PDB file of C-alpha atoms in Angstrom:
ATOM      1  CA  MET A   1      -0.116   0.231  -0.024  1.00 67.00           C
ATOM      2  CA  THR A   2       1.353   2.870  -1.348  1.00 72.00           C
ATOM      3  CA  GLN A   3       1.892   6.209   1.260  1.00 73.00           C
ATOM      4  CA  GLU A   4      -0.656   8.129  -0.531  1.00 73.00           C
ATOM      5  CA  GLN A   5      -3.106   5.350   0.250  1.00 71.00           C
ATOM      6  CA  ASN A   6      -2.800   5.326   3.726  1.00 69.00           C
ATOM      7  CA  ASP A   7      -3.245   9.059   4.048  1.00 67.00           C
ATOM      8  CA  GLY A   8      -6.758   8.295   2.173  1.00 64.00           C
ATOM      9  CA  GLN A   9      -7.648   5.845   4.598  1.00 72.00           C
ATOM     10  CA  ALA A  10      -6.369   7.547   7.740  1.00 63.00           C
ATOM     11  CA  GLN A  11      -8.466  10.807   6.551  1.00 65.00           C
ATOM     12  CA  GLU A  12     -11.721   8.212   5.684  1.00 68.00           C
ATOM     13  CA  GLN A  13     -11.518   7.249   9.465  1.00 64.00           C
ATOM     14  CA  LEU A  14     -10.748  10.496  10.651  1.00 58.00           C
ATOM     15  CA  ASP A  15     -13.835  12.121   9.080  1.00 59.00           C
ATOM     16  CA  SER A  16     -15.898   9.218   9.861  1.00 57.00           C
ATOM     17  CA  LYS A  17     -14.943   9.335  13.548  1.00 60.00           C
ATOM     18  CA  SER A  18     -15.684  13.051  13.142  1.00 60.00           C
ATOM     19  CA  ALA A  19     -19.546  12.678  11.543  1.00 56.00           C
ATOM     20  CA  GLN A  20     -19.944  10.064  14.358  1.00 60.00           C
ATOM     21  CA  SER A  21     -19.018  12.984  17.565  1.00 66.00           C
ATOM     22  CA  LEU A  22     -20.745  15.198  15.472  1.00 67.00           C
ATOM     23  CA  PHE A  23     -24.192  13.389  15.005  1.00 66.00           C
ATOM     24  CA  ALA A  24     -24.177  11.305  18.712  1.00 68.00           C
ATOM     25  CA  GLY A  25     -26.556  10.486  19.235  1.00 66.00           C
ATOM     26  CA  TYR A  26     -28.978  10.667  16.911  1.00 67.00           C
ATOM     27  CA  GLY A  27     -28.852   8.124  13.551  1.00 57.00           C
ATOM     28  CA  GLY A  28     -29.538   4.709  13.668  1.00 56.00           C
ATOM     29  CA  GLU A  29     -33.084   2.862  13.180  1.00 58.00           C
ATOM     30  CA  GLU A  30     -35.079   5.492  15.375  1.00 75.00           C
ATOM     31  CA  LEU A  31     -34.072   8.548  13.317  1.00 84.00           C
ATOM     32  CA  PRO A  32     -33.247   8.326   9.776  1.00 88.00           C
ATOM     33  CA  LEU A  33     -31.619  11.539   9.765  1.00 90.00           C
ATOM     34  CA  ALA A  34     -30.114  11.126   6.235  1.00 91.00           C
ATOM     35  CA  GLN A  35     -32.994  11.061   4.833  1.00 94.00           C
ATOM     36  CA  TYR A  36     -34.722  13.767   7.131  1.00 94.00           C
ATOM     37  CA  ALA A  37     -31.728  15.765   5.052  1.00 95.00           C
ATOM     38  CA  GLU A  38     -33.492  14.011   1.582  1.00 97.00           C
ATOM     39  CA  LEU A  39     -37.164  15.226   3.141  1.00 98.00           C
ATOM     40  CA  VAL A  40     -35.669  18.525   3.627  1.00 98.00           C
ATOM     41  CA  GLY A  41     -33.935  18.929   0.476  1.00 98.00           C
ATOM     42  CA  ILE A  42     -36.750  17.479  -1.643  1.00 98.00           C
ATOM     43  CA  TYR A  43     -39.059  20.113   0.346  1.00 98.00           C
ATOM     44  CA  GLY A  44     -36.078  23.311  -0.221  1.00 98.00           C
ATOM     45  CA  ALA A  45     -36.512  21.685  -3.769  1.00 98.00           C
ATOM     46  CA  GLY A  46     -40.461  22.378  -4.154  1.00 96.00           C
ATOM     47  CA  LEU A  47     -40.048  26.038  -3.030  1.00 96.00           C
ATOM     48  CA  ALA A  48     -37.727  26.673  -5.907  1.00 97.00           C
ATOM     49  CA  THR A  49     -39.382  24.616  -8.714  1.00 96.00           C
ATOM     50  CA  PHE A  50     -42.367  26.916  -7.404  1.00 95.00           C
ATOM     51  CA  LEU A  51     -39.907  29.838  -7.166  1.00 94.00           C
ATOM     52  CA  LEU A  52     -38.737  29.242 -11.111  1.00 95.00           C
ATOM     53  CA  ALA A  53     -42.741  28.123 -12.388  1.00 94.00           C
ATOM     54  CA  ALA A  54     -43.452  31.425 -11.063  1.00 93.00           C
ATOM     55  CA  LYS A  55     -40.979  33.603 -13.192  1.00 92.00           C
ATOM     56  CA  ASN A  56     -41.313  31.856 -16.183  1.00 93.00           C
ATOM     57  CA  ALA A  57     -45.055  31.894 -15.880  1.00 92.00           C
ATOM     58  CA  ASN A  58     -44.493  35.910 -15.623  1.00 90.00           C
ATOM     59  CA  ARG A  59     -46.340  35.885 -12.420  1.00 88.00           C
ATOM     60  CA  GLN A  60     -45.702  37.967  -9.634  1.00 88.00           C
ATOM     61  CA  LEU A  61     -45.412  37.116  -6.446  1.00 89.00           C
ATOM     62  CA  PRO A  62     -47.812  38.464  -3.914  1.00 91.00           C
ATOM     63  CA  GLU A  63     -46.415  41.438  -1.581  1.00 91.00           C
ATOM     64  CA  ASN A  64     -48.976  40.257   0.815  1.00 93.00           C
ATOM     65  CA  ILE A  65     -52.007  37.513   1.597  1.00 94.00           C
ATOM     66  CA  GLU A  66     -55.187  39.323   2.389  1.00 96.00           C
ATOM     67  CA  VAL A  67     -55.396  37.564   6.716  1.00 97.00           C
ATOM     68  CA  GLY A  68     -58.628  36.268   5.062  1.00 98.00           C
ATOM     69  CA  ASP A  69     -57.131  34.105   2.571  1.00 98.00           C
ATOM     70  CA  ILE A  70     -54.126  33.953   5.596  1.00 97.00           C
ATOM     71  CA  LEU A  71     -57.124  32.104   8.049  1.00 98.00           C
ATOM     72  CA  LEU A  72     -58.615  30.370   5.293  1.00 98.00           C
ATOM     73  CA  LEU A  73     -55.342  28.849   4.656  1.00 98.00           C
ATOM     74  CA  GLY A  74     -54.664  27.655   7.542  1.00 98.00           C
ATOM     75  CA  VAL A  75     -58.034  26.222   8.197  1.00 98.00           C
ATOM     76  CA  ALA A  76     -57.698  23.889   4.816  1.00 98.00           C
ATOM     77  CA  THR A  77     -53.609  23.200   6.314  1.00 98.00           C
ATOM     78  CA  HIS A  78     -54.981  22.259   9.192  1.00 98.00           C
ATOM     79  CA  LYS A  79     -57.822  19.754   7.691  1.00 98.00           C
ATOM     80  CA  LEU A  80     -55.925  18.531   5.281  1.00 98.00           C
ATOM     81  CA  SER A  81     -53.034  17.719   7.077  1.00 98.00           C
ATOM     82  CA  ARG A  82     -55.418  15.579   9.439  1.00 96.00           C
ATOM     83  CA  LEU A  83     -56.483  13.777   6.772  1.00 97.00           C
ATOM     84  CA  ILE A  84     -53.321  12.521   5.157  1.00 98.00           C
ATOM     85  CA  ALA A  85     -52.191  11.879   8.793  1.00 97.00           C
ATOM     86  CA  LYS A  86     -54.890  10.309   9.897  1.00 97.00           C
ATOM     87  CA  ASP A  87     -58.199  10.057   8.127  1.00 96.00           C
ATOM     88  CA  ARG A  88     -59.388   6.341   8.136  1.00 95.00           C
ATOM     89  CA  VAL A  89     -59.781   6.857   4.243  1.00 95.00           C
ATOM     90  CA  THR A  90     -56.496   7.872   3.701  1.00 96.00           C
ATOM     91  CA  ALA A  91     -54.580   4.744   5.380  1.00 97.00           C
ATOM     92  CA  PRO A  92     -54.094   2.665   1.850  1.00 97.00           C
ATOM     93  CA  PHE A  93     -51.928   5.976   1.438  1.00 97.00           C
ATOM     94  CA  ARG A  94     -49.715   5.812   4.511  1.00 97.00           C
ATOM     95  CA  ALA A  95     -50.211   1.816   4.344  1.00 98.00           C
ATOM     96  CA  PRO A  96     -46.874   1.003   2.829  1.00 98.00           C
ATOM     97  CA  PHE A  97     -44.586   3.433   5.426  1.00 98.00           C
ATOM     98  CA  VAL A  98     -46.775   2.921   8.790  1.00 97.00           C
ATOM     99  CA  GLU A  99     -48.481  -0.192  11.352  1.00 96.00           C
ATOM    100  CA  TYR A 100     -51.604   0.266  12.091  1.00 96.00           C
ATOM    101  CA  GLU A 101     -51.865   0.649  16.152  1.00 94.00           C
ATOM    102  CA  GLY A 102     -55.620   1.113  16.662  1.00 91.00           C
ATOM    103  CA  SER A 103     -58.562   3.575  16.548  1.00 90.00           C
ATOM    104  CA  ALA A 104     -57.580   7.412  17.570  1.00 85.00           C
ATOM    105  CA  GLY A 105     -60.667   8.656  18.082  1.00 80.00           C
ATOM    106  CA  THR A 106     -63.624   9.600  15.755  1.00 79.00           C
ATOM    107  CA  SER A 107     -62.809   8.301  12.185  1.00 84.00           C
ATOM    108  CA  GLU A 108     -58.596   8.734  12.833  1.00 91.00           C
ATOM    109  CA  LEU A 109     -56.457   5.930  13.705  1.00 95.00           C
ATOM    110  CA  LYS A 110     -53.219   5.435  15.522  1.00 95.00           C
ATOM    111  CA  GLU A 111     -49.847   4.606  13.640  1.00 97.00           C
ATOM    112  CA  LYS A 112     -46.288   4.003  13.743  1.00 96.00           C
ATOM    113  CA  PRO A 113     -43.790   4.541  11.244  1.00 96.00           C
ATOM    114  CA  ARG A 114     -42.692   1.296  10.085  1.00 95.00           C
ATOM    115  CA  GLY A 115     -39.427  -0.042   8.771  1.00 94.00           C
ATOM    116  CA  SER A 116     -35.935   1.890   8.034  1.00 92.00           C
ATOM    117  CA  GLY A 117     -34.188   4.696   5.569  1.00 93.00           C
ATOM    118  CA  MET A 118     -36.616   6.566   4.090  1.00 96.00           C
ATOM    119  CA  GLN A 119     -39.335   4.289   4.588  1.00 97.00           C
ATOM    120  CA  ARG A 120     -39.345   4.713   7.965  1.00 96.00           C
ATOM    121  CA  ALA A 121     -38.697   8.969   6.818  1.00 96.00           C
ATOM    122  CA  LEU A 122     -41.980   9.263   5.159  1.00 98.00           C
ATOM    123  CA  GLY A 123     -43.737   6.714   7.954  1.00 97.00           C
ATOM    124  CA  ASP A 124     -42.620   9.585  10.468  1.00 97.00           C
ATOM    125  CA  LEU A 125     -43.994  11.990   8.019  1.00 97.00           C
ATOM    126  CA  LEU A 126     -47.117  10.844   7.599  1.00 98.00           C
ATOM    127  CA  THR A 127     -47.833   9.894  10.976  1.00 96.00           C
ATOM    128  CA  CYS A 128     -47.704  13.701  12.055  1.00 96.00           C
ATOM    129  CA  PRO A 129     -49.936  16.353  11.294  1.00 96.00           C
ATOM    130  CA  TRP A 130     -47.796  18.834  12.526  1.00 97.00           C
ATOM    131  CA  CYS A 131     -45.228  17.784  10.310  1.00 96.00           C
ATOM    132  CA  MET A 132     -47.173  17.649   7.348  1.00 97.00           C
ATOM    133  CA  GLY A 133     -48.563  20.831   7.751  1.00 98.00           C
ATOM    134  CA  ALA A 134     -45.677  22.031   6.281  1.00 97.00           C
ATOM    135  CA  TRP A 135     -45.774  20.582   3.065  1.00 98.00           C
ATOM    136  CA  VAL A 136     -49.741  21.248   3.278  1.00 98.00           C
ATOM    137  CA  ALA A 137     -49.102  24.563   3.807  1.00 98.00           C
ATOM    138  CA  ALA A 138     -46.774  25.226   1.124  1.00 98.00           C
ATOM    139  CA  GLY A 139     -48.841  22.909  -1.949  1.00 98.00           C
ATOM    140  CA  LEU A 140     -51.892  25.684  -0.569  1.00 98.00           C
ATOM    141  CA  THR A 141     -49.656  28.450  -0.926  1.00 96.00           C
ATOM    142  CA  TYR A 142     -48.095  27.656  -4.056  1.00 96.00           C
ATOM    143  CA  SER A 143     -51.349  26.900  -5.215  1.00 96.00           C
ATOM    144  CA  PHE A 144     -52.770  30.330  -4.083  1.00 96.00           C
ATOM    145  CA  VAL A 145     -50.450  32.666  -6.278  1.00 94.00           C
ATOM    146  CA  PHE A 146     -51.291  30.512  -9.785  1.00 94.00           C
ATOM    147  CA  ARG A 147     -55.241  29.709  -9.510  1.00 95.00           C
ATOM    148  CA  PRO A 148     -56.059  31.722  -6.047  1.00 96.00           C
ATOM    149  CA  ARG A 149     -59.418  31.078  -7.208  1.00 97.00           C
ATOM    150  CA  THR A 150     -59.737  27.492  -7.242  1.00 98.00           C
ATOM    151  CA  THR A 151     -57.254  27.167  -4.159  1.00 98.00           C
ATOM    152  CA  ARG A 152     -59.955  29.426  -2.453  1.00 98.00           C
ATOM    153  CA  LEU A 153     -62.628  27.164  -3.388  1.00 98.00           C
ATOM    154  CA  ILE A 154     -60.673  23.767  -2.043  1.00 98.00           C
ATOM    155  CA  SER A 155     -60.162  25.539   1.164  1.00 98.00           C
ATOM    156  CA  SER A 156     -63.209  26.973   1.846  1.00 98.00           C
ATOM    157  CA  ILE A 157     -64.614  23.168   1.381  1.00 98.00           C
ATOM    158  CA  LEU A 158     -61.769  22.222   3.459  1.00 98.00           C
ATOM    159  CA  ALA A 159     -62.791  24.614   6.117  1.00 98.00           C
ATOM    160  CA  VAL A 160     -66.338  23.661   6.244  1.00 98.00           C
ATOM    161  CA  THR A 161     -65.378  20.428   6.705  1.00 97.00           C
ATOM    162  CA  THR A 162     -63.498  21.986  10.101  1.00 96.00           C
ATOM    163  CA  ILE A 163     -66.417  23.406  11.353  1.00 96.00           C
ATOM    164  CA  SER A 164     -68.500  20.790  10.628  1.00 96.00           C
ATOM    165  CA  ASP A 165     -66.140  18.264  12.582  1.00 93.00           C
ATOM    166  CA  TRP A 166     -66.234  20.696  15.020  1.00 93.00           C
ATOM    167  CA  LEU A 167     -69.698  21.054  15.703  1.00 95.00           C
ATOM    168  CA  ASN A 168     -70.304  17.108  15.208  1.00 93.00           C
ATOM    169  CA  SER A 169     -67.278  16.468  18.255  1.00 90.00           C
ATOM    170  CA  ALA A 170     -69.558  19.758  20.130  1.00 92.00           C
ATOM    171  CA  TYR A 171     -72.784  17.570  19.621  1.00 93.00           C
ATOM    172  CA  GLU A 172     -70.871  14.529  21.000  1.00 89.00           C
ATOM    173  CA  ALA A 173     -69.403  16.235  23.702  1.00 88.00           C
ATOM    174  CA  ALA A 174     -72.963  17.509  24.720  1.00 92.00           C
ATOM    175  CA  LYS A 175     -74.644  14.125  24.511  1.00 90.00           C
ATOM    176  CA  LYS A 176     -72.420  12.351  26.493  1.00 88.00           C
ATOM    177  CA  GLU A 177     -72.889  15.642  29.279  1.00 90.00           C
ATOM    178  CA  ALA A 178     -76.532  15.081  28.990  1.00 89.00           C
ATOM    179  CA  LYS A 179     -76.384  11.333  30.094  1.00 83.00           C
TER     180      LYS A 179
END
């Protein structure tokens, strides 16, 4: 083995030890950090693609978004995030990445991520309505720039569904209280 090869191996070992100490306490099966980084990269690439598409379409980004639209998009984001992450009907889309654990209340499921690597990272994302919220908010906001009327309509459907859910929950709570 040449001196150059020895130096290369020594540097690789040093780099490996540096990375291990930098990420000490993280990684392994519980936290697939490399795959989380890939998801962050995909999210960033989505933002870059949106900005490039807006520029190429000569779309001006809004200087501001009206408070009413922010509230509408916020409620819609909340509902769509929960539909993706918890709803029984969307379970087939999560199934490759999660394990069923049981019911989590009215029409929601309790699931846990399965597998390792990207399967696990996607399972973590798909079972977390808070995590999913950033992705849904980005999608709705990007859509709002290109198709505000359509986005308002879809967001209104989700917002009305959210209000209906709250009313159903209040009704059920009142029935229990009356007993």
